[in-house]
Short mmCIF file of C-alpha atoms and ligand atoms in Angstrom, two decimals:
data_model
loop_
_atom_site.label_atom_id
_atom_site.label_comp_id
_atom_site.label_asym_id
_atom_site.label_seq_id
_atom_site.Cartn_x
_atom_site.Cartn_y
_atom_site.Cartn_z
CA UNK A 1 84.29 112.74 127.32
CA UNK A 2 87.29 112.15 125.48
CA UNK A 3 86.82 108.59 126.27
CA UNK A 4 83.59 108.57 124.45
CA UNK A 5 84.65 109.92 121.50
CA UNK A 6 87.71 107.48 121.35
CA UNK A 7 85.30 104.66 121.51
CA UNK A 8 82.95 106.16 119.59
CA UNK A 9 85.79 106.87 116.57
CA UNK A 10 86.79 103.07 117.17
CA UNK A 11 83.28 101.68 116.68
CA UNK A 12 83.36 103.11 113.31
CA UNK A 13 86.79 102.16 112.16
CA UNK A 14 85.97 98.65 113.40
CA UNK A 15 82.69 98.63 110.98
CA UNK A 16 84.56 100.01 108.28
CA UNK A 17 87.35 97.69 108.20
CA UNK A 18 84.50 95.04 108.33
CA UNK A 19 83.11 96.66 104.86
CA UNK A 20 86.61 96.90 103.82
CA UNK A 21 87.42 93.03 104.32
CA UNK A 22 84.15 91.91 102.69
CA UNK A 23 85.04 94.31 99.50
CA UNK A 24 88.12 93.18 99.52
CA UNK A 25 87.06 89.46 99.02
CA UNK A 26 84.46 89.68 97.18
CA UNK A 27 87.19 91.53 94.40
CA UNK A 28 89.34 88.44 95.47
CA UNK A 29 86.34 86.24 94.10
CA UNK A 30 85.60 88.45 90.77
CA UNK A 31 89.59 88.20 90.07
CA UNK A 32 88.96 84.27 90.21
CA UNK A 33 86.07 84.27 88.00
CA UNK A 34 88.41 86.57 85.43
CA UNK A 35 90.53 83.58 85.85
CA UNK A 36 88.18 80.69 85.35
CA UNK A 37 87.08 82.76 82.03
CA UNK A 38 90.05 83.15 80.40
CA UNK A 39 91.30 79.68 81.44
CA UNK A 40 88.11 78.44 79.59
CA UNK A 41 88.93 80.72 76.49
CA UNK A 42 92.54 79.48 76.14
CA UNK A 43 94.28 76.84 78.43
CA UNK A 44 97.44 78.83 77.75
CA UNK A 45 96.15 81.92 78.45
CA UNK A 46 98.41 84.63 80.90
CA UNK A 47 96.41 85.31 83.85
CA UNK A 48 98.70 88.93 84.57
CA UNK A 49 97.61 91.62 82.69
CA UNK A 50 100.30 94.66 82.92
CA UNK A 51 97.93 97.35 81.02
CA UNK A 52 94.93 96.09 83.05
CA UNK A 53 96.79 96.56 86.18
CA UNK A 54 98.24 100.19 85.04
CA UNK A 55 94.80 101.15 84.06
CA UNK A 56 93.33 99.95 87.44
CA UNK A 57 96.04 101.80 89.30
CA UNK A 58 96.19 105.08 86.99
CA UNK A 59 92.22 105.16 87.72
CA UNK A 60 92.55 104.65 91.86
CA UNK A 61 95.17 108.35 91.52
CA UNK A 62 92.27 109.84 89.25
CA UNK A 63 89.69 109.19 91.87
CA UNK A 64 91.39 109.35 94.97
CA UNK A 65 90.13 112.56 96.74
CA UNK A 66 92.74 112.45 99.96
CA UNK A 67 93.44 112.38 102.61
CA UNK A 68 95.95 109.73 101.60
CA UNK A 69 98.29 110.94 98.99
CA UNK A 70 97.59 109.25 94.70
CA UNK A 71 101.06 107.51 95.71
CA UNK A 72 100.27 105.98 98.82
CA UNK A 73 96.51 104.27 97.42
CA UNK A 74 98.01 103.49 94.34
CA UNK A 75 100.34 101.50 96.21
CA UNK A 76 97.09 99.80 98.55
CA UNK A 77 95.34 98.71 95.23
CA UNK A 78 98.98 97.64 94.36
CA UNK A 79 99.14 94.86 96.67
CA UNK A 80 94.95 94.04 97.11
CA UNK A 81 96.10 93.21 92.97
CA UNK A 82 99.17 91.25 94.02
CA UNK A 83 97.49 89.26 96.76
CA UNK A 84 94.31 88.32 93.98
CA UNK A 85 96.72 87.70 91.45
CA UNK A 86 98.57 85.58 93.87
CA UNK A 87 95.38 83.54 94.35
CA UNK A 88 96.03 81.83 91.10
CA UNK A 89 99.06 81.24 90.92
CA UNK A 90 101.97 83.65 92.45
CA UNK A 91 104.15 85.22 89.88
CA UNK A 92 107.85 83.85 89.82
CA UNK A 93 110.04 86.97 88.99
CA UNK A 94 113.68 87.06 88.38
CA UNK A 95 115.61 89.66 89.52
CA UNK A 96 119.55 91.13 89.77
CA UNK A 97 120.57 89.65 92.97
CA UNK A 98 121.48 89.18 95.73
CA UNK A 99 118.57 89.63 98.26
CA UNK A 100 118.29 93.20 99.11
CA UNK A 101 119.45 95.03 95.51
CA UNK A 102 116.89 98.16 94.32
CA UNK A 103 116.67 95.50 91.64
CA UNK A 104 114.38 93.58 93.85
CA UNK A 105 112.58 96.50 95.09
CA UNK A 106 111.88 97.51 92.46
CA UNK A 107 110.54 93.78 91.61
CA UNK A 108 108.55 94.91 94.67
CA UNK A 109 107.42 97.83 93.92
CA UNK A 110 105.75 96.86 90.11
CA UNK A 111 104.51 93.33 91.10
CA UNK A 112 103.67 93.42 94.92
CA UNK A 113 104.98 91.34 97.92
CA UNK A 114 102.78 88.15 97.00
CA UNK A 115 104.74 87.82 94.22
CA UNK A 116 107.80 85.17 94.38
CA UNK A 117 110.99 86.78 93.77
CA UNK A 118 113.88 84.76 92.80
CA UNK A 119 117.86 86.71 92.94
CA UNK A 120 120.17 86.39 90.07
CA UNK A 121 124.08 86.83 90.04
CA UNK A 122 123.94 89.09 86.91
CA UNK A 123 121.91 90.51 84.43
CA UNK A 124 122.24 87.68 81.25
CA UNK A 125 121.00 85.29 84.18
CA UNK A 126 117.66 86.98 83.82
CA UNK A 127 117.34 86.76 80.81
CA UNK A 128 118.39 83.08 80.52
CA UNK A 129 116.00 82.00 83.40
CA UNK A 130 112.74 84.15 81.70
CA UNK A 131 113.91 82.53 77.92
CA UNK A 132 114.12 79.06 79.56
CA UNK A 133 110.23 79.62 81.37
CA UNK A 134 111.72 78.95 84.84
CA UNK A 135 110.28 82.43 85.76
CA UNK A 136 107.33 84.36 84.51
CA UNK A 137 109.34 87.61 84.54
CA UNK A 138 112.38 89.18 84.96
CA UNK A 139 113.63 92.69 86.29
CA UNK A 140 116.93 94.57 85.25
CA UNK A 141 118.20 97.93 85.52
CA UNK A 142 118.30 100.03 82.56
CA UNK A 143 119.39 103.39 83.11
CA UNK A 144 119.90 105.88 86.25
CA UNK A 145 119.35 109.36 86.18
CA UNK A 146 122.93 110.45 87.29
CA UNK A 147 124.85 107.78 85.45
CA UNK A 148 123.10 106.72 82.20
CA UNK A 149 122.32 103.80 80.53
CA UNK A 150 123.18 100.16 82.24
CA UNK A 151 125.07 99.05 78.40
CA UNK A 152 124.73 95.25 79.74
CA UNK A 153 121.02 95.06 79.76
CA UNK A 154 120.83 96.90 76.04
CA UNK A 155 123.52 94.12 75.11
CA UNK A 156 121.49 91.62 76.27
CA UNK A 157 118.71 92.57 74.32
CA UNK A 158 120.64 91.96 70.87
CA UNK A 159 121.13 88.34 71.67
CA UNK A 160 117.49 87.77 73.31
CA UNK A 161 113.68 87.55 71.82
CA UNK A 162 112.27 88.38 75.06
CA UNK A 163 109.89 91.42 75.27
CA UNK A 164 109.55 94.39 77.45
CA UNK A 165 106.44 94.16 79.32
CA UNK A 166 106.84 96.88 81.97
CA UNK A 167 108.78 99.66 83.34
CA UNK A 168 109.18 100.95 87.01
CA UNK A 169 110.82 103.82 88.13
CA UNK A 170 112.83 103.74 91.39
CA UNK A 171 114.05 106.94 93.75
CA UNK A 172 117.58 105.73 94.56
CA UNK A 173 118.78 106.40 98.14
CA UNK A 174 122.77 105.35 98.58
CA UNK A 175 123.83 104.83 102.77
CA UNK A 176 126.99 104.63 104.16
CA UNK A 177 127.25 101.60 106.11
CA UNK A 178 129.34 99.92 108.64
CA UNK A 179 129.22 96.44 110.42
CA UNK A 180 129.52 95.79 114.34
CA UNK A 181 133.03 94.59 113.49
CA UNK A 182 134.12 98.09 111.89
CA UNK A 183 136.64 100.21 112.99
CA UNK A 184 135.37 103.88 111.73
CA UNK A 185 138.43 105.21 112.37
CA UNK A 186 140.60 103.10 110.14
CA UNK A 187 138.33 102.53 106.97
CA UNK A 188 140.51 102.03 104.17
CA UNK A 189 138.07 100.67 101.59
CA UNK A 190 134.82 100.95 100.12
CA UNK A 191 133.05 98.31 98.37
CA UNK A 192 129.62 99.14 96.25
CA UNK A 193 128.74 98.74 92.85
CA UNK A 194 130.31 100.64 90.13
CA UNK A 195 127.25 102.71 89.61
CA UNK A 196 126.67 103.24 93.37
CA UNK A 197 130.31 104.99 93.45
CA UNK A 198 129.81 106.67 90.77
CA UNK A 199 126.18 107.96 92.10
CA UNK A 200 128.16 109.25 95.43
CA UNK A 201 131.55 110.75 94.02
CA UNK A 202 131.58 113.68 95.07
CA UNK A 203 130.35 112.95 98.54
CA UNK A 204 133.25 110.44 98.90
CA UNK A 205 136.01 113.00 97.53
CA UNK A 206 134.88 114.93 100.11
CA UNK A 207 134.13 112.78 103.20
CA UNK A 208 136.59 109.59 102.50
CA UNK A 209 139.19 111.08 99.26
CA UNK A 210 141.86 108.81 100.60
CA UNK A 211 139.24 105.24 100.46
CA UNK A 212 140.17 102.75 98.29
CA UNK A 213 136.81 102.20 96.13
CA UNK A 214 135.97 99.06 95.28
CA UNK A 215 133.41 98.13 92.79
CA UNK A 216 131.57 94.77 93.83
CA UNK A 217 128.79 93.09 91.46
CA UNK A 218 125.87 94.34 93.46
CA UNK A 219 125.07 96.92 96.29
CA UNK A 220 123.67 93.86 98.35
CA UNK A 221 127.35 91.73 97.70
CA UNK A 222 128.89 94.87 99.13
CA UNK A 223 126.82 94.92 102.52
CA UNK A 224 127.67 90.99 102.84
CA UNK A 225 131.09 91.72 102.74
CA UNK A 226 131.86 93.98 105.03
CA UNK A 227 130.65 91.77 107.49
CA UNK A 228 134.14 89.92 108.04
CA UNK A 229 136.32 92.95 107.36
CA UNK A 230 137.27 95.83 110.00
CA UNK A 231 138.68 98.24 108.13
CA UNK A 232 135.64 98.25 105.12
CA UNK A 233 132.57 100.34 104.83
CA UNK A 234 129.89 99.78 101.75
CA UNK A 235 127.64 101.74 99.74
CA UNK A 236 124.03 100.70 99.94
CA UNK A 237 119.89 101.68 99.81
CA UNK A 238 117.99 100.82 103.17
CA UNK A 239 116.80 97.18 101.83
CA UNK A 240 120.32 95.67 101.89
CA UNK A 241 121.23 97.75 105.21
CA UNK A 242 118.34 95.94 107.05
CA UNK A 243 118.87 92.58 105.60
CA UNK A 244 122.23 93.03 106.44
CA UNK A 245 122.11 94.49 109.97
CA UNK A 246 124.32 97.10 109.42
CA UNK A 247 124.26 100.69 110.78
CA UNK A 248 124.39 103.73 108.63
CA UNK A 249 126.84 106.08 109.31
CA UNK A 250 125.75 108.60 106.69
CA UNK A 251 121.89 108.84 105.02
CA UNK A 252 121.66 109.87 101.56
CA UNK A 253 124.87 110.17 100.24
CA UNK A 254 123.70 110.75 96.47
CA UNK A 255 125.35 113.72 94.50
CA UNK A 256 122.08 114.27 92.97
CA UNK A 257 119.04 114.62 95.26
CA UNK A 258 116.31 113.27 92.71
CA UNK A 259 118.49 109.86 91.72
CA UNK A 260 116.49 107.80 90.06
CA UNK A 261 116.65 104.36 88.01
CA UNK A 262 114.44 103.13 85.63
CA UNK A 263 114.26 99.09 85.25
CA UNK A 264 112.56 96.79 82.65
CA UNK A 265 110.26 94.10 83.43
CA UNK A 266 111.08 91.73 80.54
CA UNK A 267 108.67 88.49 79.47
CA UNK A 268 107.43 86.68 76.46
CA UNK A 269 103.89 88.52 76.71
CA UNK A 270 102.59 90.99 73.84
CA UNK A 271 100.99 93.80 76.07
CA UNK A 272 98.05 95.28 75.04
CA UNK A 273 97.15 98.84 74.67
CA UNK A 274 97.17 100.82 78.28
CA UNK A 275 96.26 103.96 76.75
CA UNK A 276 99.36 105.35 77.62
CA UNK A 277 102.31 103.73 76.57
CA UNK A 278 105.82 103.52 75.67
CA UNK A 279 107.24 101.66 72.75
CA UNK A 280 111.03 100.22 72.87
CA UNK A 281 112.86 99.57 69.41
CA UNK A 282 116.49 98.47 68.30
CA UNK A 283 117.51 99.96 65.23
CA UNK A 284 120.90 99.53 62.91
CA UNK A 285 121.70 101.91 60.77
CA UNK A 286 124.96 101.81 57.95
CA UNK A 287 127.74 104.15 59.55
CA UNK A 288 127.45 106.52 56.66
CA UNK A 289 126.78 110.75 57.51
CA UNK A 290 123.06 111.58 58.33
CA UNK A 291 121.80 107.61 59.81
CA UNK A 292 120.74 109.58 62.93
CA UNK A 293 119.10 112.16 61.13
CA UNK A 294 117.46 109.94 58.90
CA UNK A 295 115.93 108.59 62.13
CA UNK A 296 115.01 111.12 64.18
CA UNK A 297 112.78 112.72 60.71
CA UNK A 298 110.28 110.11 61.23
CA UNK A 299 110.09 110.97 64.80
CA UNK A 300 109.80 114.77 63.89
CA UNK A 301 107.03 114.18 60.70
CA UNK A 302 104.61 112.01 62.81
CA UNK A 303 105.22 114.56 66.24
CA UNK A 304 106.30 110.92 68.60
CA UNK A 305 107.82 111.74 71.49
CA UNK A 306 110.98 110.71 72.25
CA UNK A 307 111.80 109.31 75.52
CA UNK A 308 115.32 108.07 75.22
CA UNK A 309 117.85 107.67 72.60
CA UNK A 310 121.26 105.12 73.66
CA UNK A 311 123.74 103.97 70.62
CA UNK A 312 125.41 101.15 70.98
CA UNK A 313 128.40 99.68 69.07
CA UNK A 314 127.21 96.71 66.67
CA UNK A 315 128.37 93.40 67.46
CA UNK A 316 127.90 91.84 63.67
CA UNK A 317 129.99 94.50 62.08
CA UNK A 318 132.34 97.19 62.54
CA UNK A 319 130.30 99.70 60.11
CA UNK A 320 127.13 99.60 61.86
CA UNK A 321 125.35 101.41 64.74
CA UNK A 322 122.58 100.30 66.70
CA UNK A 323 120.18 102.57 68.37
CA UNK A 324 118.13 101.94 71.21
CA UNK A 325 115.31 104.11 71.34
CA UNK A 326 112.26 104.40 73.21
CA UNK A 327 109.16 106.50 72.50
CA UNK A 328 105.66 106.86 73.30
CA UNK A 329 103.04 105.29 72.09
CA UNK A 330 101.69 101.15 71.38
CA UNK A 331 102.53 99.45 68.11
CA UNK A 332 98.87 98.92 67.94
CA UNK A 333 98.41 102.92 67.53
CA UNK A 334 97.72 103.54 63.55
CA UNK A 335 99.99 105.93 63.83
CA UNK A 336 103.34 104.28 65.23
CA UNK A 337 102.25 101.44 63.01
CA UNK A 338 103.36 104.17 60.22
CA UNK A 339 106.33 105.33 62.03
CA UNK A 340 107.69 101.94 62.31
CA UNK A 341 107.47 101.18 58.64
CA UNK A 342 109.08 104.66 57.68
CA UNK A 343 111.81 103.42 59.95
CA UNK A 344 112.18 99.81 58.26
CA UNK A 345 112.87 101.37 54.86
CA UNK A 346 115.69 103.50 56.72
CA UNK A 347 117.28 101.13 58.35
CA UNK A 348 119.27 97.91 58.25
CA UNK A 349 117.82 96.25 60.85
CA UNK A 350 114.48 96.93 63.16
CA UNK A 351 113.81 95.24 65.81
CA UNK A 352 110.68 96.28 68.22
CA UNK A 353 111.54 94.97 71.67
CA UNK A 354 108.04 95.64 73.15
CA UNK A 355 105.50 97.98 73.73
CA UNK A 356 103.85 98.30 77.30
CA UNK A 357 102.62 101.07 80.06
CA UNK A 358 104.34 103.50 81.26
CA UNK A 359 105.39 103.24 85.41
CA UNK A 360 102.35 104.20 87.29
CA UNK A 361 103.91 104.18 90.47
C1 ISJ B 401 91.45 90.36 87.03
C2 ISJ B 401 92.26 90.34 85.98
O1 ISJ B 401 93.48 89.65 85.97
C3 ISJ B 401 94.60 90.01 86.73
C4 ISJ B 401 94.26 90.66 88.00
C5 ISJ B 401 93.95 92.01 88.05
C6 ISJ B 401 93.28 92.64 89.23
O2 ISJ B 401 93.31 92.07 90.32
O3 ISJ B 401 92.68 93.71 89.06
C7 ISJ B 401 94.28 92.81 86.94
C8 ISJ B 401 94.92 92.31 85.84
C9 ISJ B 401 95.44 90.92 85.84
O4 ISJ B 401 96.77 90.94 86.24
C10 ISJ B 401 91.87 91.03 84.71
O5 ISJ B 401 92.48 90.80 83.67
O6 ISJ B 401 90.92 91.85 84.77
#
């Protein structure tokens, strides 16, 4: 009886999957034709579309009556997108290397596993390899929810034209790992990135206070190295752990439970209106009483929301600030058009480094 209904149950997942496949294609083939059209409009033309794809996705969480969780389809239509996409021409993306950083799961997580991700030693790398077209994209860390802002991407801004085309927002997860070679008994150092410790200090003051932490350019470069060292453990998410083979010893170690980091998909596209968006600017303001005041007004007279606010120390003078500030909304809104010029008159210096959709995922 049982039987029967197993088979039964099985019959129809086999003829849905077969509905499933030919859907899938034929939005394979209808992603082509989007291609051959706006090849024929401009030979130039960007086949990735980041508001198109937050739209699609944003509508898929709308829609989606369960069982599967907004999340989990979202992600589906996530790759079905990357694998069309792909049919073109995969996109070549950048990222903070090595191979197995949240940088590059992040990379994973906004552009899908067709895309071609390509590791970078450090952050101005990126940025060098997007500026000189060697990549389509690049993705960097920006700020973490525990720690604050990553000042080396915001610095790399003030010497770059590249836009911001995206943003993705990653739950961090820190492991304590340990190679076939370690001796658990006799760890005397801990290698991770500077962020990483800092993510898990109280955890290490009270499991390992007498470690010697060691801050290492990536969370990936730590898990490498503690394969030729007995008396080392690292800090590191699950991605590096499995590419490394290593065991964890303790799951996540993060002083805050919701630990998140937010990273920027940079380019050299102008992204269209999503419907809702988030607008990044640079601003430089004399050092003289009341410059951040003088800001935040045109904020508080057009009601923007403010997402983020990050000052920076000038590198063309000692007198100046710069402000990096992001806010929602397009520069294509009437409104924020407004804002913006309110802002120019204020300031020294304005600089809009993009406006684009916020994460879906
Ligand atoms: C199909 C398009 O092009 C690309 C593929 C998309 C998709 O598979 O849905 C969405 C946006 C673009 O990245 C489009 O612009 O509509």
């Amino acid at each position: 009886m049982t039987d029967d209904k197993l088979t039964g149950l099985r019959k129809s997942i086999d003829k849905l999957d077969g509905e499933i496949l030919k859907l899938i294609s034929d939005r394979a083939r209808c992603a082509q034709e989007v291609a051959q059209v706006k090849q024929q409009e401009d030979s130039d033309a960007v086949y990735y579309r980041p508001e198109r794809e937050a739209q699609v996705l944003r509508r898929v969480m709308e829609r989606n009556d369960g069982p599967l969780g907004d999340e989990e389809m979202a992600r589906l239509f996530r790759e079905i997108m990357s694998a069309c996409l792909a049919l073109e021409e995969p996109v070549k993306v950048a990222f903070l290397g090595p191979e197995g950083t949240f940088t590059q799961q992040a990379a994973v997580k906004h552009f899908g596993h067709s895309a071609v991700c390509v590791p970078m030693s450090a952050i101005d790398e990126v940025f060098r390899e997007v500026t000189a077209g060697a990549v389509n994209y690049g993705v960097v860390p920006v700020e973490n929810s525990t720690e604050g802002v990553v000042s080396h991407t915001l610095d790399s801004f003030m010497d770059s034209n590249l836009k911001i085309c995206g943003e993705v927002v990653l739950r961090i997860h820190q492991n304590m790992l340990v190679s076939e070679n370690t001796r658990r008994n006799h760890i005397t150092r801990i290698y991770s990135h500077a962020q990483s410790l800092a993510q898990c200090r109280k955890w290490l003051d009270a499991h390992w206070p007498m470690a010697e932490r060691v801050a290492v350019n990536s969370n990936a470069e730590a898990a490498r190295r503690i394969k030729g060292e007995w008396n080392s453990a690292a800090i590191a998410g699950d991605m590096a752990a499995e590419m490394y083979g290593l065991e964890k010893i303790a799951e996540k170690i993060e002083d805050q439970p919701d630990n998140s980091t937010r990273f920027l998909i940079i380019g050299n596209q102008d992204v269209q209106i999503s419907g809702a968006d988030k607008t990044s600017i640079v601003v430089s303001m004399r050092n003289q009483p009341g410059a951040l005041h003088a800001i935040l007004e045109v904020f508080q007279v057009h009601n923007i929301d403010l997402t983020r606010i990050e000052t920076r120390p000038s590198r063309s003078g000692t007198w100046n600030y710069v402000f990096f500030i992001d806010f929602s909304g397009h520069i294509d809104d009437p409104v924020i058009k407004i804002v913006l010029e309110r802002l120019g008159e204020r300031a020294n210096d304005l600089n809009v480094l993009g406006s684009y959709p916020k994460g879906v995922l």
